[in-house]
Structures are given as structure tokens and as C-alpha cells.
Coordinates of C-alpha atoms and ligand atoms in Angstrom, one line a residue:
X1 CA 16.5 17.3 -46.2
X2 CA 13.0 18.6 -47.2
X3 CA 12.3 22.1 -46.9
X4 CA 11.8 24.0 -43.7
X5 CA 7.9 23.6 -42.7
X6 CA 6.6 26.6 -40.7
X7 CA 4.6 25.4 -37.8
X8 CA 2.9 26.9 -34.8
X9 CA 4.3 23.5 -32.2
X10 CA 6.0 20.8 -32.2
X11 CA 5.3 18.2 -29.9
X12 CA 7.7 15.1 -29.1
X13 CA 5.8 12.1 -27.6
X14 CA 2.4 10.3 -28.5
X15 CA 1.5 9.5 -25.5
X16 CA -1.1 10.6 -22.7
X17 CA 0.7 14.3 -22.7
X18 CA 1.4 14.4 -26.1
X19 CA -2.1 13.7 -27.6
X20 CA -3.9 15.9 -25.2
X21 CA -1.3 18.8 -26.2
X22 CA -2.1 18.5 -29.8
X23 CA -5.9 18.6 -29.1
X24 CA -5.5 21.4 -26.8
X25 CA -3.1 23.3 -29.3
X26 CA -5.1 22.4 -32.3
X27 CA -8.6 22.1 -31.3
X28 CA -8.8 24.5 -28.4
X29 CA -6.4 27.5 -29.7
X30 CA -6.7 26.8 -33.8
X31 CA -3.1 26.4 -33.9
X32 CA -1.1 24.3 -36.1
X33 CA 0.7 21.7 -34.5
X34 CA 2.4 18.3 -34.9
X35 CA 3.6 15.2 -32.7
X36 CA 6.6 13.4 -34.0
X37 CA 6.9 9.8 -32.5
X38 CA 9.2 7.3 -32.5
X39 CA 7.1 3.9 -32.2
X40 CA 5.0 3.0 -35.1
X41 CA 1.9 3.6 -33.3
X42 CA 0.4 5.9 -30.4
X43 CA 0.7 5.0 -26.3
X44 CA 4.0 6.3 -25.1
X45 CA 4.8 4.3 -22.3
X46 CA 1.8 2.1 -22.8
X47 CA 3.2 1.3 -26.4
X48 CA 6.2 0.0 -25.2
X49 CA 6.0 -1.8 -22.0
X50 CA 4.4 -4.9 -23.0
X51 CA 5.9 -7.4 -20.3
X52 CA 3.8 -10.2 -19.3
X53 CA 1.5 -8.9 -16.5
X54 CA 1.8 -4.9 -17.3
X55 CA -0.8 -3.3 -15.7
X56 CA -1.5 0.5 -14.3
X57 CA -1.5 0.7 -10.9
X58 CA -4.1 3.6 -11.0
X59 CA -7.8 2.4 -10.8
X60 CA -9.1 2.4 -14.5
X61 CA -11.9 5.0 -13.6
X62 CA -9.0 7.5 -12.6
X63 CA -6.4 6.4 -15.2
X64 CA -8.0 8.4 -18.1
X65 CA -8.5 12.0 -19.5
X66 CA -11.2 14.1 -17.9
X67 CA -11.5 16.6 -20.1
X68 CA -14.2 15.5 -22.5
X69 CA -17.5 14.5 -20.5
X70 CA -18.5 12.7 -23.7
X71 CA -15.9 10.5 -23.8
X72 CA -15.9 9.7 -19.8
X73 CA -19.4 8.4 -20.4
X74 CA -18.5 6.4 -23.7
X75 CA -15.4 4.6 -22.8
X76 CA -16.1 1.7 -20.6
X77 CA -13.1 0.2 -18.7
X78 CA -13.2 -3.6 -18.0
X79 CA -11.1 -4.2 -14.6
X80 CA -10.1 -2.4 -11.9
X81 CA -6.7 -1.9 -12.7
X82 CA -6.2 -1.9 -16.7
X83 CA -3.9 -4.2 -18.4
X84 CA -1.4 -2.8 -21.1
X85 CA -3.4 -3.7 -24.1
X86 CA -6.9 -2.2 -22.5
X87 CA -4.8 1.3 -21.7
X88 CA -3.3 0.9 -25.3
X89 CA -6.7 0.3 -27.0
X90 CA -7.7 3.2 -25.1
X91 CA -5.4 6.0 -26.1
X92 CA -6.0 4.6 -29.5
X93 CA -9.3 5.3 -29.1
X94 CA -8.6 9.0 -28.2
X95 CA -6.5 9.2 -31.2
X96 CA -9.9 8.4 -33.5
X97 CA -12.4 10.0 -31.7
X98 CA -10.3 13.4 -31.8
X99 CA -8.9 12.7 -35.1
X100 CA -5.5 13.0 -34.0
X101 CA -3.7 11.0 -36.3
X102 CA -3.5 13.2 -39.3
X103 CA -1.0 15.4 -37.0
X104 CA 1.2 12.6 -35.9
X105 CA 4.0 11.5 -37.5
X106 CA 4.7 8.0 -36.3
X107 CA 8.1 6.2 -36.8
X108 CA 9.5 9.4 -36.3
X109 CA 12.5 10.4 -34.2
X110 CA 13.5 13.9 -33.6
X111 CA 16.6 14.2 -34.0
X112 CA 17.7 17.9 -33.2
X113 CA 16.0 21.3 -31.8
X114 CA 17.6 24.2 -31.7
X115 CA 16.4 27.6 -30.5
X116 CA 17.0 30.3 -33.4
X117 CA 17.8 33.7 -31.4
X118 CA 17.3 35.6 -34.6
X119 CA 14.0 34.5 -35.3
X120 CA 13.1 33.3 -31.7
X121 CA 11.9 30.1 -33.9
X122 CA 12.9 26.4 -32.9
X123 CA 14.4 24.6 -36.1
X124 CA 13.6 20.6 -35.4
X125 CA 15.2 18.0 -37.7
X126 CA 13.7 14.5 -37.7
X127 CA 15.6 11.2 -39.0
X128 CA 13.3 11.2 -41.8
X129 CA 14.6 14.6 -43.0
X130 CA 12.3 16.8 -42.1
X131 CA 12.7 20.3 -41.1
X132 CA 10.4 22.2 -39.2
X133 CA 10.6 25.7 -37.7
X134 CA 8.3 26.1 -34.6
X135 CA 7.3 29.0 -32.7
X136 CA 7.0 26.6 -29.5
X137 CA 8.7 23.1 -28.5
X138 CA 6.9 20.6 -26.2
X139 CA 8.6 17.8 -24.8
X140 CA 5.8 14.9 -23.9
X141 CA 8.4 12.1 -23.6
X142 CA 7.2 10.5 -20.3
X143 CA 8.7 10.4 -17.3
X144 CA 9.7 6.6 -17.6
X145 CA 10.6 5.9 -21.2
X146 CA 14.6 5.4 -21.3
X147 CA 15.5 1.7 -20.5
X148 CA 18.0 1.4 -18.0
X149 CA 20.1 -1.6 -18.9
X150 CA 22.9 -1.9 -16.4
X151 CA 26.3 -2.5 -17.5
X152 CA 26.9 -6.2 -16.3
X153 CA 29.8 -7.7 -18.1
X154 CA 29.0 -10.3 -20.5
X155 CA 25.4 -9.6 -21.9
X156 CA 27.0 -10.0 -25.6
X157 CA 28.2 -13.5 -24.5
X158 CA 24.4 -14.9 -23.3
X159 CA 23.8 -17.3 -26.0
X160 CA 19.8 -17.0 -25.0
X161 CA 17.4 -14.6 -25.9
X162 CA 17.3 -11.3 -23.4
X163 CA 15.0 -8.5 -23.0
X164 CA 14.4 -5.1 -21.0
X165 CA 10.6 -5.1 -19.8
X166 CA 10.5 -1.2 -21.3
X167 CA 11.3 -2.2 -24.6
X168 CA 9.3 -5.7 -25.0
X169 CA 8.9 -7.3 -28.2
X170 CA 5.4 -6.6 -29.9
X171 CA 5.0 -10.4 -30.7
X172 CA 5.8 -11.2 -27.0
X173 CA 7.9 -13.7 -25.6
X174 CA 7.2 -17.8 -25.2
X175 CA 8.2 -18.9 -22.0
X176 CA 7.1 -22.5 -22.2
X177 CA 9.3 -24.8 -21.2
X178 CA 11.9 -22.2 -20.5
X179 CA 14.4 -21.5 -17.7
X180 CA 14.3 -17.6 -17.1
X181 CA 16.2 -15.2 -15.0
X182 CA 14.4 -12.2 -14.1
X183 CA 16.5 -9.3 -12.7
X184 CA 15.0 -6.6 -10.4
X185 CA 12.1 -6.3 -8.1
X186 CA 10.7 -3.1 -8.4
X187 CA 7.1 -2.7 -9.8
X188 CA 7.8 -4.4 -13.1
X189 CA 9.5 -7.5 -11.8
X190 CA 7.0 -7.7 -9.4
X191 CA 4.3 -7.6 -12.1
X192 CA 5.9 -9.9 -14.3
X193 CA 7.4 -12.5 -12.3
X194 CA 4.0 -14.3 -11.2
X195 CA 3.0 -14.2 -14.9
X196 CA 6.3 -15.8 -15.9
X197 CA 6.2 -18.1 -13.3
X198 CA 3.1 -19.3 -14.1
X199 CA 4.2 -20.3 -17.7
X200 CA 7.8 -21.2 -17.6
X201 CA 9.8 -24.3 -16.4
X202 CA 11.8 -22.4 -14.1
X203 CA 12.3 -18.8 -12.8
X204 CA 15.5 -17.5 -11.0
X205 CA 14.7 -13.7 -9.4
X206 CA 17.6 -11.9 -8.6
X207 CA 16.8 -9.6 -6.2
X208 CA 19.3 -6.8 -5.0
X209 CA 16.6 -5.0 -2.7
X210 CA 13.6 -6.5 -1.0
X211 CA 10.2 -4.3 -1.9
X212 CA 7.3 -3.5 0.2
X213 CA 4.2 -4.6 -2.2
X214 CA 0.7 -3.9 -1.7
X215 CA -1.9 -6.6 -3.0
X216 CA -4.2 -5.3 -6.1
X217 CA -6.9 -7.3 -5.5
X218 CA -7.6 -7.2 -9.2
X219 CA -11.2 -7.8 -10.3
X220 CA -13.8 -7.1 -12.9
X221 CA -16.0 -4.1 -12.6
X222 CA -19.3 -4.5 -11.9
X223 CA -22.1 -2.6 -13.9
X224 CA -22.9 -0.9 -11.0
X225 CA -19.1 0.6 -10.3
X226 CA -19.2 1.2 -13.8
X227 CA -22.5 3.8 -13.7
X228 CA -21.5 4.8 -10.6
X229 CA -17.9 6.2 -12.2
X230 CA -19.8 8.2 -14.7
X231 CA -22.4 9.2 -12.8
X232 CA -20.0 10.7 -10.3
X233 CA -17.1 11.5 -12.8
X234 CA -17.1 15.5 -11.5
X235 CA -17.0 14.3 -7.8
X236 CA -14.2 11.9 -8.9
X237 CA -12.1 14.4 -10.9
X238 CA -12.3 17.0 -8.1
X239 CA -11.0 14.3 -5.6
X240 CA -8.3 13.4 -8.1
X241 CA -7.0 17.1 -8.5
X242 CA -7.3 18.1 -4.7
X243 CA -5.3 15.6 -3.0
X244 CA -1.7 15.0 -3.1
X245 CA -1.5 12.1 -5.3
X246 CA -4.3 12.4 -7.8
X247 CA -5.6 9.3 -6.9
X248 CA -9.5 9.1 -6.5
X249 CA -9.5 9.1 -3.0
X250 CA -8.2 11.8 -0.2
X251 CA -5.6 10.6 2.2
X252 CA -7.1 10.4 5.7
X253 CA -6.8 13.4 8.1
X254 CA -5.5 11.4 10.8
X255 CA -1.9 10.6 12.7
X256 CA -1.0 6.4 12.9
X257 CA -0.7 7.6 16.6
X258 CA -4.8 8.9 17.0
X259 CA -5.8 5.2 16.8
X260 CA -5.0 2.4 19.5
X261 CA -3.0 -0.6 18.3
X262 CA -5.8 -2.6 17.6
X263 CA -7.6 -0.1 15.9
X264 CA -4.9 0.5 13.7
X265 CA -4.5 -3.3 12.9
X266 CA -7.9 -3.5 11.9
X267 CA -7.8 -0.4 9.5
X268 CA -4.6 -2.0 7.8
X269 CA -6.2 -5.4 7.6
X270 CA -9.3 -3.7 6.2
X271 CA -7.4 -1.9 3.6
X272 CA -5.2 -4.7 2.9
X273 CA -8.1 -6.7 2.2
X274 CA -9.3 -4.1 -0.3
X275 CA -5.9 -3.3 -2.0
X276 CA -4.2 -0.5 -3.6
X277 CA -2.6 2.6 -3.0
X278 CA -5.6 3.0 -0.2
X279 CA -3.4 1.3 2.4
X280 CA -0.2 4.4 1.7
X281 CA -3.3 6.7 2.7
X282 CA -5.0 5.6 5.7
X283 CA -3.0 7.9 7.7
X284 CA -1.2 11.3 7.1
X285 CA 1.9 10.4 8.5
X286 CA 3.0 7.4 6.8
X287 CA 5.5 9.6 4.5
X288 CA 6.6 12.1 6.8
X289 CA 7.2 10.4 10.0
X290 CA 9.8 7.5 10.7
X291 CA 8.3 6.1 13.6
X292 CA 4.7 6.1 11.6
X293 CA 6.2 4.5 8.6
X294 CA 7.9 2.0 11.1
X295 CA 4.3 0.2 11.9
X296 CA 2.9 0.5 8.5
X297 CA 6.2 -1.5 7.4
X298 CA 6.1 -3.7 10.1
X299 CA 2.6 -4.6 9.2
X300 CA 3.4 -5.5 5.6
X301 CA 6.8 -7.6 6.6
X302 CA 4.2 -9.7 9.0
X303 CA 2.1 -9.9 5.6
X304 CA 5.0 -11.1 3.6
X305 CA 6.2 -13.5 6.5
X306 CA 2.3 -15.1 6.5
X307 CA 2.2 -15.5 3.1
X308 CA 5.9 -16.8 2.1
X309 CA 6.0 -20.8 3.2
X310 CA 9.9 -21.0 3.6
X311 CA 10.8 -18.8 6.4
X312 CA 14.5 -18.4 5.0
X313 CA 12.7 -16.9 1.6
X314 CA 10.1 -14.9 3.5
X315 CA 13.3 -13.4 5.9
X316 CA 15.1 -12.3 2.2
X317 CA 11.6 -10.6 1.1
X318 CA 10.6 -8.8 4.3
X319 CA 14.3 -7.7 5.1
X320 CA 13.6 -4.2 3.7
X321 CA 16.3 -1.6 3.9
X322 CA 13.9 1.7 3.5
X323 CA 10.7 3.3 4.6
X324 CA 7.4 1.9 3.2
X325 CA 6.7 4.4 0.1
X326 CA 9.8 5.9 -0.1
X327 CA 10.8 4.1 -2.9
X328 CA 7.7 4.1 -5.2
X329 CA 5.5 0.8 -3.5
X330 CA 4.4 -1.5 -6.3
X331 CA 0.8 -3.4 -6.5
X332 CA 0.8 -6.9 -6.8
X333 CA -1.0 -9.8 -7.9
X334 CA 0.0 -12.5 -6.0
X335 CA 3.6 -11.5 -6.2
X336 CA 5.0 -13.1 -2.8
X337 CA 2.4 -16.0 -3.2
X338 CA 4.7 -16.8 -6.4
X339 CA 7.6 -17.7 -3.9
X340 CA 5.4 -20.8 -2.7
X341 CA 6.0 -22.4 -6.2
X342 CA 8.5 -25.0 -6.6
X343 CA 9.8 -23.6 -9.8
X344 CA 10.5 -20.5 -8.4
X345 CA 13.9 -19.4 -6.9
X346 CA 15.0 -16.2 -4.9
X347 CA 18.7 -15.1 -5.3
X348 CA 19.9 -12.5 -2.6
X349 CA 22.1 -10.4 -4.4
X350 CA 23.5 -8.5 -1.6
X351 CA 24.9 -11.8 -0.4
X352 CA 26.1 -13.1 -4.1
X353 CA 26.4 -10.0 -6.4
X354 CA 26.2 -10.7 -10.0
X355 CA 29.4 -10.6 -11.3
X356 CA 28.9 -11.1 -15.2
X357 CA 26.4 -12.7 -17.3
X358 CA 28.1 -15.6 -19.6
X359 CA 27.0 -17.5 -22.7
X360 CA 25.0 -20.1 -20.2
X361 CA 23.3 -17.7 -17.7
X362 CA 23.7 -15.3 -14.9
X363 CA 27.1 -15.9 -12.8
X364 CA 27.2 -14.7 -9.3
X365 CA 29.8 -14.8 -6.7
X366 CA 29.1 -18.3 -5.6
X367 CA 27.7 -20.1 -8.4
X368 CA 26.6 -20.1 -12.7
X369 CA 22.7 -20.1 -13.0
X370 CA 21.6 -21.7 -16.5
X371 CA 18.9 -19.8 -18.1
X372 CA 17.3 -19.7 -21.6
X373 CA 16.0 -15.9 -21.3
X374 CA 17.1 -13.1 -19.1
X375 CA 14.7 -10.4 -18.4
X376 CA 15.8 -7.4 -17.1
X377 CA 13.3 -5.7 -14.9
X378 CA 16.1 -3.0 -14.3
X379 CA 14.0 0.3 -14.8
X380 CA 14.5 3.3 -16.6
X381 CA 16.9 6.8 -16.6
X382 CA 14.0 8.1 -15.2
X383 CA 12.7 11.7 -15.6
X384 CA 15.9 13.6 -17.3
X385 CA 16.9 10.3 -19.5
X386 CA 14.5 10.7 -22.6
X387 CA 15.2 14.5 -22.2
X388 CA 19.2 14.5 -21.9
X389 CA 19.0 11.8 -24.8
X390 CA 18.1 14.3 -27.4
X391 CA 19.6 17.1 -28.9
X392 CA 18.1 20.2 -27.4
X393 CA 20.0 23.1 -27.9
X394 CA 18.8 26.6 -26.5
X395 CA 20.2 30.1 -26.4
X396 CA 23.8 30.6 -27.0
X397 CA 24.2 26.8 -28.0
X398 CA 23.2 25.7 -24.6
X399 CA 22.6 21.8 -24.4
X400 CA 20.4 20.7 -22.5
X401 CA 22.1 17.7 -21.1
X402 CA 25.4 20.1 -20.4
X403 CA 23.1 22.5 -18.4
X404 CA 21.9 19.1 -16.8
X405 CA 25.0 17.9 -16.2
X406 CA 24.8 18.4 -12.3
X407 CA 21.1 17.6 -12.0
X408 CA 17.9 19.1 -13.9
X409 CA 17.1 22.6 -13.1
X410 CA 13.5 23.7 -14.2
X411 CA 11.3 26.2 -13.0
X412 CA 8.1 24.6 -12.0
X413 CA 9.3 21.3 -14.4
X414 CA 7.7 23.3 -16.9
X415 CA 10.6 25.3 -18.5
X416 CA 14.2 25.6 -18.7
X417 CA 16.4 28.4 -18.1
X418 CA 18.1 29.4 -21.4
X419 CA 15.4 27.4 -23.4
X420 CA 12.6 30.0 -24.6
X421 CA 9.0 28.5 -25.8
X422 CA 10.3 25.4 -24.7
X423 CA 8.2 23.4 -22.3
X424 CA 8.3 20.1 -20.6
X425 CA 5.2 18.2 -19.9
X426 CA 5.3 16.7 -16.6
X427 CA 9.5 17.5 -16.3
X428 CA 11.3 17.2 -13.5
X429 CA 10.7 19.3 -10.6
X430 CA 6.8 18.5 -11.3
X431 CA 4.7 15.8 -9.1
X432 CA 4.6 13.8 -12.1
X433 CA 5.5 10.5 -10.9
X434 CA 4.5 11.0 -7.6
X435 CA 0.9 11.1 -9.1
X436 CA -1.2 9.2 -10.8
X437 CA -0.2 10.5 -14.1
X438 CA -3.2 11.6 -16.1
X439 CA -4.5 14.6 -13.8
X440 CA -1.2 15.3 -13.6
X441 CA -0.6 15.8 -17.1
X442 CA -4.4 17.6 -17.7
X443 CA -3.1 20.0 -15.2
X444 CA 0.3 20.4 -17.1
X445 CA -1.4 20.7 -20.5
X446 CA -3.8 23.3 -19.7
X447 CA -1.4 25.1 -18.0
X448 CA 1.1 25.4 -20.8
X449 CA -2.0 25.7 -23.3
X450 CA -3.3 28.7 -21.2
X451 CA 0.3 30.4 -20.9
X452 CA 0.0 30.1 -24.8
X453 CA -3.0 31.3 -25.6
X454 CA -2.2 34.3 -23.2
X455 CA 0.9 34.5 -25.6
X456 CA -0.8 34.5 -28.7
X457 CA -3.4 36.8 -27.5
X458 CA -0.6 39.6 -26.5
X459 CA 1.1 39.4 -29.6
X460 CA 4.2 37.8 -27.1
X461 CA 7.0 36.1 -29.2
X462 CA 8.9 34.7 -26.4
X463 CA 8.4 33.3 -23.0
X464 CA 11.8 32.0 -20.8
X465 CA 12.4 31.5 -17.2
X466 CA 15.5 32.9 -15.4
X467 CA 18.3 31.2 -13.6
X468 CA 16.9 32.5 -10.4
X469 CA 13.3 31.4 -10.9
X470 CA 15.3 28.1 -11.3
X471 CA 17.3 28.3 -8.2
X472 CA 14.3 29.1 -6.5
X473 CA 12.2 26.3 -7.8
X474 CA 15.3 23.8 -6.9
X475 CA 15.2 25.1 -3.2
X476 CA 11.4 24.6 -3.2
X477 CA 11.6 21.1 -4.5
X478 CA 14.2 20.0 -2.0
X479 CA 12.4 21.8 0.5
X480 CA 9.1 19.7 0.1
X481 CA 10.8 16.7 -0.6
X482 CA 12.6 17.2 2.9
X483 CA 9.2 17.2 4.7
X484 CA 8.7 13.6 3.6
X485 CA 11.0 10.2 4.1
X486 CA 11.4 10.5 0.5
X487 CA 15.2 11.3 0.1
X488 CA 16.2 9.3 3.1
X489 CA 16.4 6.6 0.4
X490 CA 19.5 6.9 -1.4
X491 CA 19.1 4.1 -4.0
X492 CA 16.1 5.4 -4.9
X493 CA 15.8 6.4 -8.8
X494 CA 13.8 9.8 -7.7
X495 CA 17.2 10.7 -7.0
X496 CA 18.9 9.3 -10.0
X497 CA 20.6 6.8 -7.9
X498 CA 19.9 3.8 -10.1
X499 CA 22.0 5.2 -13.0
X500 CA 25.5 4.7 -12.2
X501 CA 27.0 8.6 -12.9
X502 CA 23.7 9.8 -13.0
X503 CA 24.1 13.5 -10.4
X504 CA 22.0 12.7 -7.6
X505 CA 19.5 15.1 -7.3
X506 CA 15.8 14.8 -5.7
X507 CA 13.9 15.1 -9.0
X508 CA 10.0 15.4 -8.9
X509 CA 8.1 18.0 -6.6
X510 CA 6.9 15.9 -3.5
X511 CA 4.4 18.8 -2.4
X512 CA 1.7 16.7 -3.9
X513 CA -1.2 17.7 -6.9
X514 CA -3.1 20.0 -5.4
X515 CA 0.0 22.4 -3.6
X516 CA 1.9 22.4 -6.6
X517 CA -1.6 23.3 -8.8
X518 CA -2.0 26.7 -6.7
X519 CA 1.5 27.1 -6.9
X520 CA 1.4 27.5 -10.8
X521 CA -2.2 29.1 -10.2
X522 CA -0.6 31.9 -8.4
X523 CA 2.3 32.3 -11.0
X524 CA -0.5 32.9 -13.7
X525 CA -2.5 35.3 -11.4
X526 CA 1.0 37.3 -10.8
X527 CA 1.4 37.9 -14.5
X528 CA 3.6 34.7 -15.2
X529 CA 5.7 35.4 -12.1
X530 CA 9.3 33.8 -12.4
X531 CA 9.2 34.0 -16.1
X532 CA 10.0 37.0 -19.0
X533 CA 8.3 37.7 -22.2
X534 CA 9.3 39.5 -25.0
X535 CA 7.2 40.9 -27.7
Ligands
LIG1 P1 12.9 0.2 -10.7 O1 11.5 0.4 -9.8 O2 13.9 1.2 -10.7 O3 13.6 -1.2 -10.1 C1 14.5 -2.0 -11.1 C2 14.9 -3.0 -10.3 O4 15.9 -3.6 -10.9 C3 15.1 -2.9 -8.8 O5 15.0 -3.9 -8.0 C4 16.7 -2.5 -8.8 O6 17.2 -3.0 -7.7 C5 17.2 -3.6 -10.0 N1 18.4 -3.4 -10.5 C6 18.8 -2.5 -11.2 N2 20.0 -2.3 -11.6 C7 20.4 -3.6 -11.1 C8 21.4 -4.5 -10.9 N3 22.6 -4.0 -11.9 N4 21.6 -5.4 -10.5 C9 20.6 -6.0 -9.9 N5 19.5 -5.4 -9.9 C10 19.3 -4.5 -10.6 O7 11.8 0.1 -12.1 P2 10.8 -0.6 -12.8 O8 10.0 -1.8 -11.8 O9 10.6 -0.7 -13.9 O10 9.9 0.4 -12.1 C11 9.9 2.0 -12.2 C12 9.0 2.6 -12.2 O11 7.7 2.5 -13.2 C13 8.2 2.2 -11.2 O12 8.5 2.7 -10.1 C14 6.6 3.1 -11.3 O13 6.6 4.5 -11.1 C15 6.6 2.5 -12.6 N6 5.9 1.4 -13.5 C16 4.5 1.6 -13.1 C17 3.7 0.2 -13.1 C18 2.2 0.2 -12.8 O14 1.8 1.6 -13.0 N7 1.6 -0.7 -12.9 C19 4.5 -0.9 -13.5 C20 5.8 -0.5 -13.6 C21 6.6 0.3 -13.7 P3 17.7 -2.0 -6.5 O15 16.3 -1.7 -6.2 O16 18.9 -2.3 -5.7 O17 18.3 -0.6 -7.3

């Protein structure tokens, strides 16, 4: 162990949130800060998720920071939806432009973070033997970064290669001539399957729950659009930060029942042709009224049946058991069309569940599928997984993983009762995954930075939230979720239901970014209501 280094703030994670938090504390407030990052490069999610077809479902001109006008003008996206390598290039460009690298410790995993009540400081240790004493401890670990590998018996018996999409090898995977099994048809599987199918000899897709998906209609950005996005950056940012999902378009202020059947069909057709999440924003009640949702869902099912030529396969793909967008809807590039390929076979796990992995492949209740490669597109221990995996100890030796054993408890998704001076960027209880992430991250980092500025200016040593604030916020999170159809899906990762044994609590704040931002601003205006300070 090396000597304890005194520092103002330790940040864990060098993705979108950690890098902006570093920049904010260091360059705006003149504080000392360090980012600890387990990966060998910056980028967070986009450093790890390198599976074939990995792209963002947010449009590129909205999937970026807006805090620097110079950067918005300088950086040029090439495609409507950016691919993983381009996003990673962007984040590396940010790290270079703002000279962040000297304050980012790569290949360094935080081991323990313990709050010392005698000094009101966090003692943080790393796997490299470093020790830091920091006034502030900020987690920037992402919401979808702890890979969920299902506990299917026999994985270690498999003689071929297997990969989880969230921990993809940097050198890539050669699928040429290979028989491949893909398990999982969420956003990741739906992106990866068409690309793998175009390379492999044969692909067997193991589907447990059929999923809606919206066409992306990817395209290269025209010079005209790039110019428009730069010239209208302020307007675009204004739209992103004053709506529900943080996207660069507003939800239409009309009910699905305000229009005739013909008119509705026409609107859906136009948005289907346009591609992307605009479809979800066509009517304000798609996610709040089951009847309204049924209309959108039926339109998508019809589209699936139109595209997929084999009627049995079409039935399997369109037999969807939950409301549209009540699980995170994927955006795809010829996903349903892929099932018209000769080399793609769909297995219905609802009828024939996986029994085990064997030396040769995947054994379901009715047959063994021999494959060379298994791809687990099985998602993440979302929102809390990365946080509870870390050894974080607050007041009176309270461990975060114990405190959250019945589900996460936070105030505003920003602080946890009993964990003073610790902030959780896009923590559970904030809009995070229900949003386009960069504006949600900027809002959180700005709030945290302003709060720290306030503390430094007033000479305050400690900020902490209370049990009562945690209770209050949990009620708010539940109440706004219950205004929507989101909690009606019992097998969603929003509830933690995808990880066996995980407590099932609705985790993100479903009230939308604009409403949430107002709540946070009101809390500040009322002298940080719900937090307590000590000097
Ligand atoms: P996911 O949505 O949790 O999907 C996991 C898939 O694996 C589901 O189809 C699930 O089936 C299946 N699965 C899990 N365990 C299984 C088991 N034991 N046996 C068989 N099937 C199993 O995970 P994801 O696709 O990685 O996406 C997670 C989130 O990441 C997305 O919702 C999105 O927020 C984000 N993401 C974004 C992008 C983007 O922006 N382009 C891309 C990828 C991911 P069930 O549905 O039956 O549980």
C-alpha cells in the first residue's frame, strides 16, 4: 500500500458521466479530482460493448455533451445513429480536448470506499495499492455495466467459445463459417443478430420473450443536416432538456383517440418510414393508456407479420406479451428481415426452454443445437449491479449492498441515506435509462457540481440525505411509475426481474427529465431540502 493521498474528490468510472464530473470539479471549481477506471481506456459502456452491430439508439446530434459550444461545433458525427467505434472516438476526443487523461487512472479498480466518521472523509483503496482520502466520493459507473450471465448449467462444459455482449473481446470475433447460438432478443441481441447472421454459416436465435422493435433507418448524415444541427444547437438542447425522454423531439400533445383510424394509420406509417423513437412520441398516451398502447402495439405486430415471410416465425416474433415501450423498445437495422434468411433459425424458449449448455452447444427440452460459438445477449444487472458489487461502506459501517438488500433507496437518485458526501451520477431513482443518457448525465453532474460549490463556498464539511428523504423519494418513484404502464411488465430489468434473486423494485424515475430537473431545482431553491449539512 502506498501513502494516503489527500484529494478533493474521487470519481469512479471514465464514461460520459465520470469525464464530465472530472472536468466540472477540476476546471470549473478548481478542485483536485481523480477518476478511477477499471478499463484500459476511457468510454465506459462504449469501451466494453463492442459486439457486432453495437450502436446507440439516440440520434448522434443528441448523443453528445452540450456543455461546450466549441465542442458541439468542432465534433462531426457521420451517421444518424452513431456506431460504437465512433462514440468511443468521440469520448477519446473529449478526453484529449479537455486534457482529462492526467487525472484518469486507467486499469485501476476501486476496491473499497469507507467513510471515516472522525474526519468526514472517504478512504478509498484500489487494486493497485493506492489509497486516497477524499472529501467527496462520486460514482459514475453507468446503469448498464454489470453483465448478466445467466446461471445456465453446463457453460463450463462447452468446447466452443462463448461471449457476453457486454464484455466483448477487443480483437473481435470471427464468425465466418461458424454455427452460432444467440441467447437474448433485447436491444443488444436485436442489434447483433442481423450482423452476425450476415457473417456466420448459421445462427440459431433463442428467444424467451418476443420484443417490439422500431426500424432505425440508419443513414449517413448530409452536410445540410450537420450544418443545421450546429446552427440550431441551442434549440436542440432546449428541446432535449424540456421533454420526457431527453431526445431532440417533443412528444406530441394529442391522444391516440383524438384522431380517426385512418389518420392514426397514416401517422404511424410516416413515423415507421422515418424510423427511431419518434414513433413512441407520436401520441401522449401510448405509455399511459392500455387501450392507446394496444393500437401502437397492433401496428408493430402487423409490420412484423408483413416483413417475416414464414407465418410460423412471424407468429413467434409478434406474439409479444407486454405493452409496447413498457420494456425498453429496441431500434433495429433489418432485424425482422433477418428471419427471412436461410441461415437463421428461431427457437421458442417459452415452448422448449434451455435445459443446459453441453460440450457441443445448447440443449433445450426437445433437442440439442450444436454450435461453435454462443453469444449471450442477456443484458445487465442494471442500475444497482455495479454499485453493490463495489465494497462501499458509509456511516456506522453500513454497507451499500446490505442497505439495498431489499432494493435501492436514494434521494433523487443522487445520494443514499447514511452515505455522506457520496453522490451517485444517474443513480437508481433518477430518470437515467428512461432517457437519452447525455442530457440526463449533464443535469446530474451540473447539480452535483453546484452543490459542491455551495458547500465549498459556505465551508460545509458534510452533506447527507436522511431516511425520511429516502422514503419520500421511493414513494415518488413508485407514484410516477404507476402513472404509466411501465410497472405492469413483471419480467423487466427496470424492476430487476431479469436477475434471479434481485429484489423487485421499480428503479428509474419515470416522471421524465423535465419534471425531474424541476424537482432538483426546487430542492436547491429551498436550501437543499431533504439534505442535511454539517460544518
Ligand atoms: P435485455 O434488454 O435485458 O435483454 C436480455 C435478453 O436476454 C432478453 O431477451 C431476455 O429474455 C434474454 N435472457 C436473459 N436471460 C436469459 C436466459 N436465462 N435464458 C434465455 N434468455 C434470457 O438486455 P440488452 O439487450 O443487453 O439491453 C439492455 C439495455 O441496454 C437496453 O434495454 C438498453 O437500455 C441498453 N442498450 C442500448 C442500446 C442502444 O442504445 N443501442 C443497445 C443495447 C442495449 P427475457 O426478455 O425473457 O428476460
